XYZ file of C-alpha atoms in Angstrom:
585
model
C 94.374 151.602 86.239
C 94.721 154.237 83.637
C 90.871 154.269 82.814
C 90.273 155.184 86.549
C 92.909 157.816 86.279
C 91.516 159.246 83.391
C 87.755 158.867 85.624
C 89.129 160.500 88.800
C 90.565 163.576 85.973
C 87.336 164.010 84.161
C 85.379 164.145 87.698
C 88.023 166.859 89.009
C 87.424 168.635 85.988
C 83.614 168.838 86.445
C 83.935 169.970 89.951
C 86.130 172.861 89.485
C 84.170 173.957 86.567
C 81.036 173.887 88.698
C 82.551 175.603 91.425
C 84.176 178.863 89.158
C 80.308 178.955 87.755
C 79.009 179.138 91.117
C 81.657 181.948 92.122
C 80.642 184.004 88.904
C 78.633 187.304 90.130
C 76.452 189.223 87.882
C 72.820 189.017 86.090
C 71.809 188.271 82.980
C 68.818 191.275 82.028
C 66.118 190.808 79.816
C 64.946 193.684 78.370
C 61.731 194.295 76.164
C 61.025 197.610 74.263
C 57.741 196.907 73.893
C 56.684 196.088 77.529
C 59.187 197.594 79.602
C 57.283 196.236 82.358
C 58.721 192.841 81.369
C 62.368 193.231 82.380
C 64.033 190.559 84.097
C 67.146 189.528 85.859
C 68.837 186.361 85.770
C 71.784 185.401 87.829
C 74.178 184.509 85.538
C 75.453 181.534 86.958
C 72.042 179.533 86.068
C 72.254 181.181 83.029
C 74.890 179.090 82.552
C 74.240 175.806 83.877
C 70.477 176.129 81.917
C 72.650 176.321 79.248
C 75.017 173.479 80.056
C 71.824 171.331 80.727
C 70.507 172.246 77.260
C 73.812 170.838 75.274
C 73.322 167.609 77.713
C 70.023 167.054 76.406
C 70.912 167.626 73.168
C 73.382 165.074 72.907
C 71.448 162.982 74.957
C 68.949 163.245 72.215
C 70.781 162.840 69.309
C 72.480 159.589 70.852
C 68.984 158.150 71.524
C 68.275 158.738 67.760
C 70.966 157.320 65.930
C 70.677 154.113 68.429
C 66.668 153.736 67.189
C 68.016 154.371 63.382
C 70.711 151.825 64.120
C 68.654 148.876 65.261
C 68.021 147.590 62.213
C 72.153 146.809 60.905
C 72.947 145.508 65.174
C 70.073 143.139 64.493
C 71.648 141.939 61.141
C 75.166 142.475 62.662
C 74.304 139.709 65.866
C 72.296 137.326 63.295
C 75.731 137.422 61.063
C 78.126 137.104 64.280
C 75.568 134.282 65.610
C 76.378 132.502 62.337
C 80.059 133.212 62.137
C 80.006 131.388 65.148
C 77.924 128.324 64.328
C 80.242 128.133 61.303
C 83.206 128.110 63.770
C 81.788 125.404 65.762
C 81.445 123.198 62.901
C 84.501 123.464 61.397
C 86.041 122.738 64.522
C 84.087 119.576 65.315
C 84.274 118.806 61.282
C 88.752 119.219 62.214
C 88.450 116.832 65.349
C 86.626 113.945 63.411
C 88.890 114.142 60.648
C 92.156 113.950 62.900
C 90.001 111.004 64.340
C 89.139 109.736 61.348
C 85.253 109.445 61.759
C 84.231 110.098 58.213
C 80.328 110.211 59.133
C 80.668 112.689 61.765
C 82.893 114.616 59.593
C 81.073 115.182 56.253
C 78.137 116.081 58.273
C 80.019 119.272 60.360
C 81.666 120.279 56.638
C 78.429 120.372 55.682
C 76.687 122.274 57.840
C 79.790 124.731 57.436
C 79.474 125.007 54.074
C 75.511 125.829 54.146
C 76.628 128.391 56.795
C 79.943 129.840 54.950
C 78.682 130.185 51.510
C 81.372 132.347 49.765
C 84.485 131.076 52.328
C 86.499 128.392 51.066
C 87.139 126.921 54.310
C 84.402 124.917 54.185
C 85.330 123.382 50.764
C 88.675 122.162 51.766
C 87.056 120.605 54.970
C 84.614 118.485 52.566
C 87.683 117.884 50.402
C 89.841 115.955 53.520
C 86.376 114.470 54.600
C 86.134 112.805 51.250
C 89.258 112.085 51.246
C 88.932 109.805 54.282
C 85.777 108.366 53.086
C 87.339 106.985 49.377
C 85.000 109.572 47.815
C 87.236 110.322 44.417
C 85.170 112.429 42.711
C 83.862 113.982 45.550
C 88.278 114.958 46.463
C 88.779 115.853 43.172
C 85.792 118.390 42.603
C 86.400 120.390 46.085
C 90.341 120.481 45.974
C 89.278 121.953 42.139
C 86.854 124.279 43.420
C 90.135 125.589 45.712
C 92.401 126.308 42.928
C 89.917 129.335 42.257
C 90.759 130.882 45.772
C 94.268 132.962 46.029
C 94.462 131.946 49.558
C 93.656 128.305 49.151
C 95.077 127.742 45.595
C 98.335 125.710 46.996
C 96.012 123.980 49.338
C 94.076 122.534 46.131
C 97.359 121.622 44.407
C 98.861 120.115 47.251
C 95.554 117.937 48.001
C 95.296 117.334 43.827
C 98.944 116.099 44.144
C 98.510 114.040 46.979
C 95.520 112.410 45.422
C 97.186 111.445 41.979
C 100.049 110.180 43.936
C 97.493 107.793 45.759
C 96.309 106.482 42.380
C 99.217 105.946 40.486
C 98.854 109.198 38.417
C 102.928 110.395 38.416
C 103.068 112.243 35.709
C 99.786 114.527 36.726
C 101.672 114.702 40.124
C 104.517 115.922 38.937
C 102.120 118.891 36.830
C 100.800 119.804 40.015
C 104.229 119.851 41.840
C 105.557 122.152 38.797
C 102.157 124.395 39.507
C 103.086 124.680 43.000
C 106.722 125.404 42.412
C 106.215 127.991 40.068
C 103.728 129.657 41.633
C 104.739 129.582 45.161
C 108.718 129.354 45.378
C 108.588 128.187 49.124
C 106.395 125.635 48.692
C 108.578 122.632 50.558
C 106.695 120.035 49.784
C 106.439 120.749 46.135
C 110.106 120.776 46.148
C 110.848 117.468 47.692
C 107.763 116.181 44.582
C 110.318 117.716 41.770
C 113.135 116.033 43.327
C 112.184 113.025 43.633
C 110.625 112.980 40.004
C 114.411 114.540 38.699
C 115.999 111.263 40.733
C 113.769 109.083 39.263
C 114.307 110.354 35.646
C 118.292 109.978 36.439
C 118.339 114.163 36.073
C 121.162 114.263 38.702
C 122.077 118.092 37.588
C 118.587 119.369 38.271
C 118.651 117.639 41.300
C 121.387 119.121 42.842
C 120.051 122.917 41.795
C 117.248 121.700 43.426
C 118.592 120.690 46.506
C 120.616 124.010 46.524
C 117.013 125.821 46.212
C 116.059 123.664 49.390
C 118.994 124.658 51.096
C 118.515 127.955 50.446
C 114.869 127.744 51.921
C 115.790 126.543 54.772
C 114.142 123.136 54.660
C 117.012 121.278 54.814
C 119.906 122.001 57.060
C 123.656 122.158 55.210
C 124.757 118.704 56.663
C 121.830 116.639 54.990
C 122.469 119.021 51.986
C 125.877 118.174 51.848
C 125.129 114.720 52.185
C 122.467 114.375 49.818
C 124.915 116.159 46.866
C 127.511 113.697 47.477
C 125.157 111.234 46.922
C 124.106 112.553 43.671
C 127.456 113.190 42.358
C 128.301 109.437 43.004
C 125.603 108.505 40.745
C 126.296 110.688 38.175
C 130.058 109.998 38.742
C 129.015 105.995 38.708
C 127.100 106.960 34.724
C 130.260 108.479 33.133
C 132.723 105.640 34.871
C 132.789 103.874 31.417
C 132.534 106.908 29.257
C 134.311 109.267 30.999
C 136.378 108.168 33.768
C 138.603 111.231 35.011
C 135.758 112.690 34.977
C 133.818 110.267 36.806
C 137.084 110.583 39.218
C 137.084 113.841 39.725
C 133.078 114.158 41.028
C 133.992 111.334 43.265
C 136.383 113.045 44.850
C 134.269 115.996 45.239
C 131.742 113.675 46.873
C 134.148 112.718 48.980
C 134.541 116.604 50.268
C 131.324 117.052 51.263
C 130.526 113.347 52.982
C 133.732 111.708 53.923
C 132.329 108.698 55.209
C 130.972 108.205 51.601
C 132.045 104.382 50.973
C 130.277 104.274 47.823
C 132.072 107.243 46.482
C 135.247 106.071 47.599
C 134.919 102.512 46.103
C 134.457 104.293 42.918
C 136.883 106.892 42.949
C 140.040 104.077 44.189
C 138.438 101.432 41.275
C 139.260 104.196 38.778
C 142.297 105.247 39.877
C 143.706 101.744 40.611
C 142.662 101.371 37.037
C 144.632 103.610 35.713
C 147.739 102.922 37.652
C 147.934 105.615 40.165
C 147.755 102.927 42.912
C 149.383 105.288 45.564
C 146.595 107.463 45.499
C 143.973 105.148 45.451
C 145.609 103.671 48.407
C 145.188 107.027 50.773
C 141.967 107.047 49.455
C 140.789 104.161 51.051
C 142.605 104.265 54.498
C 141.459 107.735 54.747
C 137.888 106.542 53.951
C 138.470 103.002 55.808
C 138.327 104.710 59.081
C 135.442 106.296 58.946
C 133.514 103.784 57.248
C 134.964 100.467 56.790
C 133.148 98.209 53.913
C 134.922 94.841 52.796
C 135.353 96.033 49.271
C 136.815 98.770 50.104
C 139.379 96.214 51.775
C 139.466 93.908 48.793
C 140.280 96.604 46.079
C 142.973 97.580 48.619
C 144.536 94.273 49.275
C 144.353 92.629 45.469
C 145.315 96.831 44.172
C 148.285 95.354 42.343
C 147.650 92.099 40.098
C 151.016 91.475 39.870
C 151.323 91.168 43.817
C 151.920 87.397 45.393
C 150.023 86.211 48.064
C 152.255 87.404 50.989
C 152.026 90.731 49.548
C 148.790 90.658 49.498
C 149.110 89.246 53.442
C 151.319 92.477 53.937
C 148.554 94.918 52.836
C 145.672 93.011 54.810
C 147.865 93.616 57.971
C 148.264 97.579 57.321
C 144.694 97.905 56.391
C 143.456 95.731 59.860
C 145.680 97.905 62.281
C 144.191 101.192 60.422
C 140.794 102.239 62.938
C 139.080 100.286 65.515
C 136.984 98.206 63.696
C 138.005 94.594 64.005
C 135.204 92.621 62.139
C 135.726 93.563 58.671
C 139.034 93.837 59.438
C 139.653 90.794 60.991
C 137.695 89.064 57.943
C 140.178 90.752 55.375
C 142.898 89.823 57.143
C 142.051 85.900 57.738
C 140.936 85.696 53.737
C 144.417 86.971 52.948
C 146.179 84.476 55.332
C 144.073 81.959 54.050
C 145.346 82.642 50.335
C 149.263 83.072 52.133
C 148.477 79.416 53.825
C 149.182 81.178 56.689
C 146.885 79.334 58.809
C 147.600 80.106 62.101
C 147.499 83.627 61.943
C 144.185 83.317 60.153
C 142.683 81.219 62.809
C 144.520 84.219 65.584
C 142.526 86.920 63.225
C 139.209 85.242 63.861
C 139.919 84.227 67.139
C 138.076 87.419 69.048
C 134.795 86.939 66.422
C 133.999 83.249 67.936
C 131.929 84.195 70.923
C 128.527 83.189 71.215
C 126.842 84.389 67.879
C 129.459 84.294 65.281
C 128.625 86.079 62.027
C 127.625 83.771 58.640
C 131.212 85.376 57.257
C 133.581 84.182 60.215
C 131.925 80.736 60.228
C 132.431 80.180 56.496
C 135.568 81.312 56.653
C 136.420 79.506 59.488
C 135.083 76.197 57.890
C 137.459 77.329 54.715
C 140.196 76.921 57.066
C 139.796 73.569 58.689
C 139.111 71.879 54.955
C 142.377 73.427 53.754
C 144.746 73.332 56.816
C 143.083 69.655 57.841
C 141.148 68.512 54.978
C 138.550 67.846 58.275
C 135.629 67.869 56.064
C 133.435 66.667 59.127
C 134.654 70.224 61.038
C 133.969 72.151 57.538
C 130.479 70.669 57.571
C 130.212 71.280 60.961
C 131.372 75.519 60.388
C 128.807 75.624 57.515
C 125.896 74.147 59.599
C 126.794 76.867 62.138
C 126.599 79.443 59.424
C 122.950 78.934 58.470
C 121.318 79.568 61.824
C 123.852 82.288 62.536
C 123.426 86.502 62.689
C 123.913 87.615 58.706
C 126.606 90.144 58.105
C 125.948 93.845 56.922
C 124.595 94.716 53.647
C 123.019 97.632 51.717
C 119.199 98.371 53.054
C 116.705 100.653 52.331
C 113.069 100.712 53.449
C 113.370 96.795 54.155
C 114.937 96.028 50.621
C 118.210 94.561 50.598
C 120.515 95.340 47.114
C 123.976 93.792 46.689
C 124.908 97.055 45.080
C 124.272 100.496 46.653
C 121.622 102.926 45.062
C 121.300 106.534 45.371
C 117.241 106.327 45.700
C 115.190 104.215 47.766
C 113.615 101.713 44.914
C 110.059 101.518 47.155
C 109.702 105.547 48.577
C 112.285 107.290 45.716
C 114.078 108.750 49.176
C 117.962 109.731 48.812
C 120.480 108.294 50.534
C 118.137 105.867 51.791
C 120.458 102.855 51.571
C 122.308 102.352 54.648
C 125.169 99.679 55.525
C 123.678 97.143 58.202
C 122.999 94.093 59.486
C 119.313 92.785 58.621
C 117.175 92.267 61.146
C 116.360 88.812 62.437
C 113.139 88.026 61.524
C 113.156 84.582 62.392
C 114.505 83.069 65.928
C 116.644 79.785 65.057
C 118.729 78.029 67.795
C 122.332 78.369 67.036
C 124.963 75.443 66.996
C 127.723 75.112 69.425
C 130.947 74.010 69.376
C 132.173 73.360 72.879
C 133.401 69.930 72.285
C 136.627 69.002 69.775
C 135.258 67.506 66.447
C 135.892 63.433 66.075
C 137.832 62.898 63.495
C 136.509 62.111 59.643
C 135.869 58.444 59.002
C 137.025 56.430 56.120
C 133.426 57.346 54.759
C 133.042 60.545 55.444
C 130.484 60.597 58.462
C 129.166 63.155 60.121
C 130.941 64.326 63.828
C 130.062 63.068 66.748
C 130.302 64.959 69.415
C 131.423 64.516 73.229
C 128.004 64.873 74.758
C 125.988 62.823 72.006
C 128.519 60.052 72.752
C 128.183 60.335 76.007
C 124.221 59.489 75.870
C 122.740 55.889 76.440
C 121.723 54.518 73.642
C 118.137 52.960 73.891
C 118.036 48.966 73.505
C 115.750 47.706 71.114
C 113.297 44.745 72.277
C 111.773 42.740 69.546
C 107.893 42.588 70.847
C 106.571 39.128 69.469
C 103.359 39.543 67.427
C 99.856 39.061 69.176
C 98.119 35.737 68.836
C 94.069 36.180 67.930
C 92.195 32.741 68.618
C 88.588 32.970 66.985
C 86.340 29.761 67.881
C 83.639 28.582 65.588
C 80.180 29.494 66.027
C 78.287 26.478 66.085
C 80.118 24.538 68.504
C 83.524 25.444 70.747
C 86.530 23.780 69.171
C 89.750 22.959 70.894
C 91.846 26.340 70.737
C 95.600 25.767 69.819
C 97.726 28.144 71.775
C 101.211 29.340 70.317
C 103.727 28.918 72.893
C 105.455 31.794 74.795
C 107.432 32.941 72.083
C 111.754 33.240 73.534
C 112.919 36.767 74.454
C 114.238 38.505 71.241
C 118.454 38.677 70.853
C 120.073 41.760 71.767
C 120.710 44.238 68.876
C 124.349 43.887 67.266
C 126.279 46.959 68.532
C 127.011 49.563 66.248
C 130.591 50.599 65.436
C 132.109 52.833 68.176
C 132.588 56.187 66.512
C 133.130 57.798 70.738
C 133.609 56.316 73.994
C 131.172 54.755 74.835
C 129.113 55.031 78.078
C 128.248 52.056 80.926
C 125.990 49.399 79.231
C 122.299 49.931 79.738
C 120.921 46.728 81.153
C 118.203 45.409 78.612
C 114.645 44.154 79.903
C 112.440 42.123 77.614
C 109.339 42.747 77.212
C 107.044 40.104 78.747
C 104.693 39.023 75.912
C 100.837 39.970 75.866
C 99.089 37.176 77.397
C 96.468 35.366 74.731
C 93.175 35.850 75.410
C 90.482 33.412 74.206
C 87.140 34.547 73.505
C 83.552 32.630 74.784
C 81.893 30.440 72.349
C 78.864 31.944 71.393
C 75.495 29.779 71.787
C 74.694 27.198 69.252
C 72.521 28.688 65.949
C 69.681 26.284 64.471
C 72.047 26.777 60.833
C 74.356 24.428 60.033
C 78.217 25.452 59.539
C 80.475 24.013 57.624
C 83.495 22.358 60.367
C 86.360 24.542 61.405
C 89.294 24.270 59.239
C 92.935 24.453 60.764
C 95.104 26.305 58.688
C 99.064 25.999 59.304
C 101.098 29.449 58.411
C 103.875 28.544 56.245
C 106.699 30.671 56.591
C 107.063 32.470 53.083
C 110.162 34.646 52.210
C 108.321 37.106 50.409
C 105.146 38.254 51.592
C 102.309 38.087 49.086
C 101.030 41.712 47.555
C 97.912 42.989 49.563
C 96.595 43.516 45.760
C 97.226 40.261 44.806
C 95.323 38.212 47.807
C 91.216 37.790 47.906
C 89.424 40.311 49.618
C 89.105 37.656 52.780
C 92.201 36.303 52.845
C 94.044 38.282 55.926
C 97.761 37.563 55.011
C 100.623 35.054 56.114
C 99.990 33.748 59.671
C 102.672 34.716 62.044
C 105.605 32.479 63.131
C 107.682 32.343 66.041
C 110.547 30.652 66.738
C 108.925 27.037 68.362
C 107.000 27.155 64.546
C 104.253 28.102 62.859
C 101.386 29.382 64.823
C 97.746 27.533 64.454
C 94.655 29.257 63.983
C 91.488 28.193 63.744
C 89.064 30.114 61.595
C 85.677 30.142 61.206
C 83.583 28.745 58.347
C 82.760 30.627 55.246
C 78.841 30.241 55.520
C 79.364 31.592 59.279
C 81.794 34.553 57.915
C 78.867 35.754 55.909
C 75.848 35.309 58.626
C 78.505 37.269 61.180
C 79.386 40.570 59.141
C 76.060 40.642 57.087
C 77.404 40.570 53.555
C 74.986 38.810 52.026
């Protein structure tokens, strides 16, 4: 709009110029001394657009000149821009098959944009992250060097130097490189977080926190996770001077304790100290100030066993203020029922647990819960029964970080070096076990000690056992067919002896005896021109210990079987027959 304006001006301009030189009157004369005859008269109005014309081809001239002389640098200007642009296009394919990981694809676009950006150092860190994908070390190392001579790209190189001796092992050179960065670039973030780490692993708790107040400062980290992440530092510093110097030790505890209430850690530390040192009031606020934010069970034993002196109904007393303090009625509940337990206050232990014995009680409320039936009853069958529960049930919280459980709280993460990476939890299940129920009452222990038995186990048949008598095998002699002596049906087998009722037991199970296998004799085979020696009939004697397979010739088969009309006869064939039969010999 305001180039057409400025259009629709100029062309006004031009007409009302050429309409006042039109208007002009008047000549222009042209005199010559020496031939006067030569005078002329020119209107003076195309004196003056001759002379207009004459400037327009002028410029017109000297614009089609300098465009001739200025061939030469738009030729090398489009050959550079043509480039520029090739270069472009591969860096941006070389970007998309590094984000997609195609390592081929991408050395071969870095490439291509390093032949075609020769003195950029784009191209350099594009073969440096395409090596870097491809496992090429020396190949990393060289172009995230070659960087490091580049202003612009200098943190790139240290950052990619960094990450690479991080990847081998190499902390020390990481932590040179991190120093580098810090130094030379102040708001380097990541370099930072590389220095803080390395102070946390070297136990430099002081440097740590100046560094997290740099961070802070930076705005990489918000003031909550600073706050945090300070507390957590002073803890572990305050947990280092506990033994050397414990008010101290106190007093940064309680300055944790400021900046993260919910601290536990801190707060275990700080009421340990003081409760040491007698101040056992203030220790106490402590912990029901920190208990309802955060409630950990030894935060609720230092509070209930504070005073050594106390008996075990004191000790009930304190459980009971510390379980009504918050609304959190598992740890709670669990101090509470331990301290009954130690007051032989059964029933209200057994009324603390009560609401925990749902579906999936906790491996804490079933131990405890087996504690009380061995010491209220001395049922060890129920206690056994509680601690069979335990094993398949849900585990209680404990201290993880990065899939490492610690029975003690840590500052750092022991696999990534993160702060404040141990959290209070339950595990997760890894492995699906059916849990044990408890529907029915438990039987009663026996005189020996056996197991329970349960309502619904009792309540199942029990399966009658049917002796099965032992198969007859009649062989007949090869030469000639010899009388065959069958055994007898052997008499149905007597009913099991019943076990000793340990349950009601159910409607007897009528029992059905097997009917035995009917004996099947084989068909003489036709006579042989050989001679065999007769067919011997061997009687099985019973024997009351069987002889040792190791002990018998390699064709003796073992005692003959026996029923109860006698021994069982069995004719076998002769030995010279044996051997023509299987081949042996």
């Amino acid at each position: 709009m305001v180039r057409m304006l400025f259009l629709v001006l100029i062309l006004a301009a031009l007409a009302f110029g050429t309409t006042h030189i039109l208007d002009l009157e008047g000549v222009i004369k042209i005199e010559d001394v020496a031939y006067l005859a030569s005078n002329k008269e020119i209107p003076l109005k195309f004196a003056v657009l001759a002379v207009a014309a004459a400037l327009v081809l002028l410029v017109l001239l000297i614009y089609i000149f300098l465009k001739v002389f200025a061939i030469p640098g738009w030729v090398k200007r489009t050959s550079l821009r043509r480039r520029q642009e090739r270069a472009f296009d591969a860096v941006k394919k070389s970007l998309l098959a590094i984000s997609a990981g195609d390592r081929e694809t991408a050395n071969l676009y870095a490439d291509s944009a390093q032949r075609l950006l020769r003195h950029d150092p784009l191209p350099l860190l594009l073969s440096a992250q395409a090596a870097e994908i491809g496992n090429r070390k020396i190949s990393v190392e060289k172009n995230y060097h070659a960087l490091l001579g580049y202003q612009e790209t200098r943190l790139s190189g240290l950052h990619g130097l960094y990450r690479e001796a991080r990847r081998e092992g190499k902390t020390g050179d990481a932590m040179g490189y991190a120093r580098q960065a810090v130094a030379a670039y102040p708001n380097a973030a990541w370099a930072h977080q590389a220095v803080l780490e390395a102070y946390c692993r070297e136990h430099n708790w002081k440097n740590a926190q100046e560094t997290i107040d740099r961070l802070k400062t930076l705005r990489v980290i918000d003031r909550a996770t600073s706050d945090r992440q300070k507390a957590v530092l002073m803890t572990a510093e305050a947990r280092e001077k506990q033994e050397s110097d414990p008010e101290t030790a106190v007093q940064m505890a309680q300055k944790a304790l400021k900046l993260a209430p919910n601290l536990a850690p801190a707060a275990i530390l700080a009421a340990t100290l003081l409760a040491r040192d007698g101040r056992f009031k203030k220790a106490a606020n402590l912990i029901e100030a920190t208990w309802v934010l955060h409630p950990h069970p030894e935060l609720a034993r230092i509070y209930i066993n504070m005073r050594p002196s106390d008996s075990a109904l004191d000790r009930l007393s304190r459980a009971r203020t510390l379980a009504e303090k918050g609304n959190h009625p598992v740890e709670g509940r669990h101090a509470l029922a331990k301290a009954a337990l130690d007051a032989r206050e059964f029933t209200e232990a057994r009324k603390a647990l009560e609401p925990l014995l749902g579906d999936s009680p906790t491996v804490n409320t079933c131990l405890l819960m087996a504690s009380i039936e061995y010491a209220e009853l001395g049922a060890e069958g129920a206690a056994r029964a509680w601690i069979a529960r335990a094993a398949h049930a849900p585990r209680d919280p404990v201290w993880i970080a990065d899939g490492v459980i610690s029975d003690t709280w840590e500052p750092i993460s022991p696999v990534t070096g993160r702060i404040d990476a141990f959290v209070w939890k339950a595990p997760p299940d890894t492995v699906q076990t059916p849990l044990l129920t408890l529907d029915e009452p438990v039987a009663a222990d026996d005189a020996h000690g056996a197991l329970p038995v349960t309502a619904a186990e009792a309540a199942a048949p029990v399966p009658a056992v049917v002796a099965t008598p032992a198969p007859v095998v009649v062989a007949d002699p090869a030469p000639a067919p010899a009388p065959v002596a069958k055994a007898p049906d052997p008499a149905p087998a007597p009913a099991p002896a019943p076990e000793p009722e340990l349950a009601p037991e159910p409607d007897p199970v009528p029992v059905v005896a097997a009917a035995p296998e009917p004996v099947v004799e084989q068909t003489a085979e036709p006579a042989v021109e050989e001679t065999a020696e007769p067919a011997v009939e061997e009687t099985a004697k019973p024997a009351e210990t069987p002889q040792p397979f190791f002990d018998r010739p390699p064709d003796d088969p073992g005692p003959e079987p026996e029923t109860d009309s006698g021994p069982v006869t069995v004719t076998r064939p002769a030995k010279d027959e044996k051997k023509k039969r299987f081949g042996i010999f």
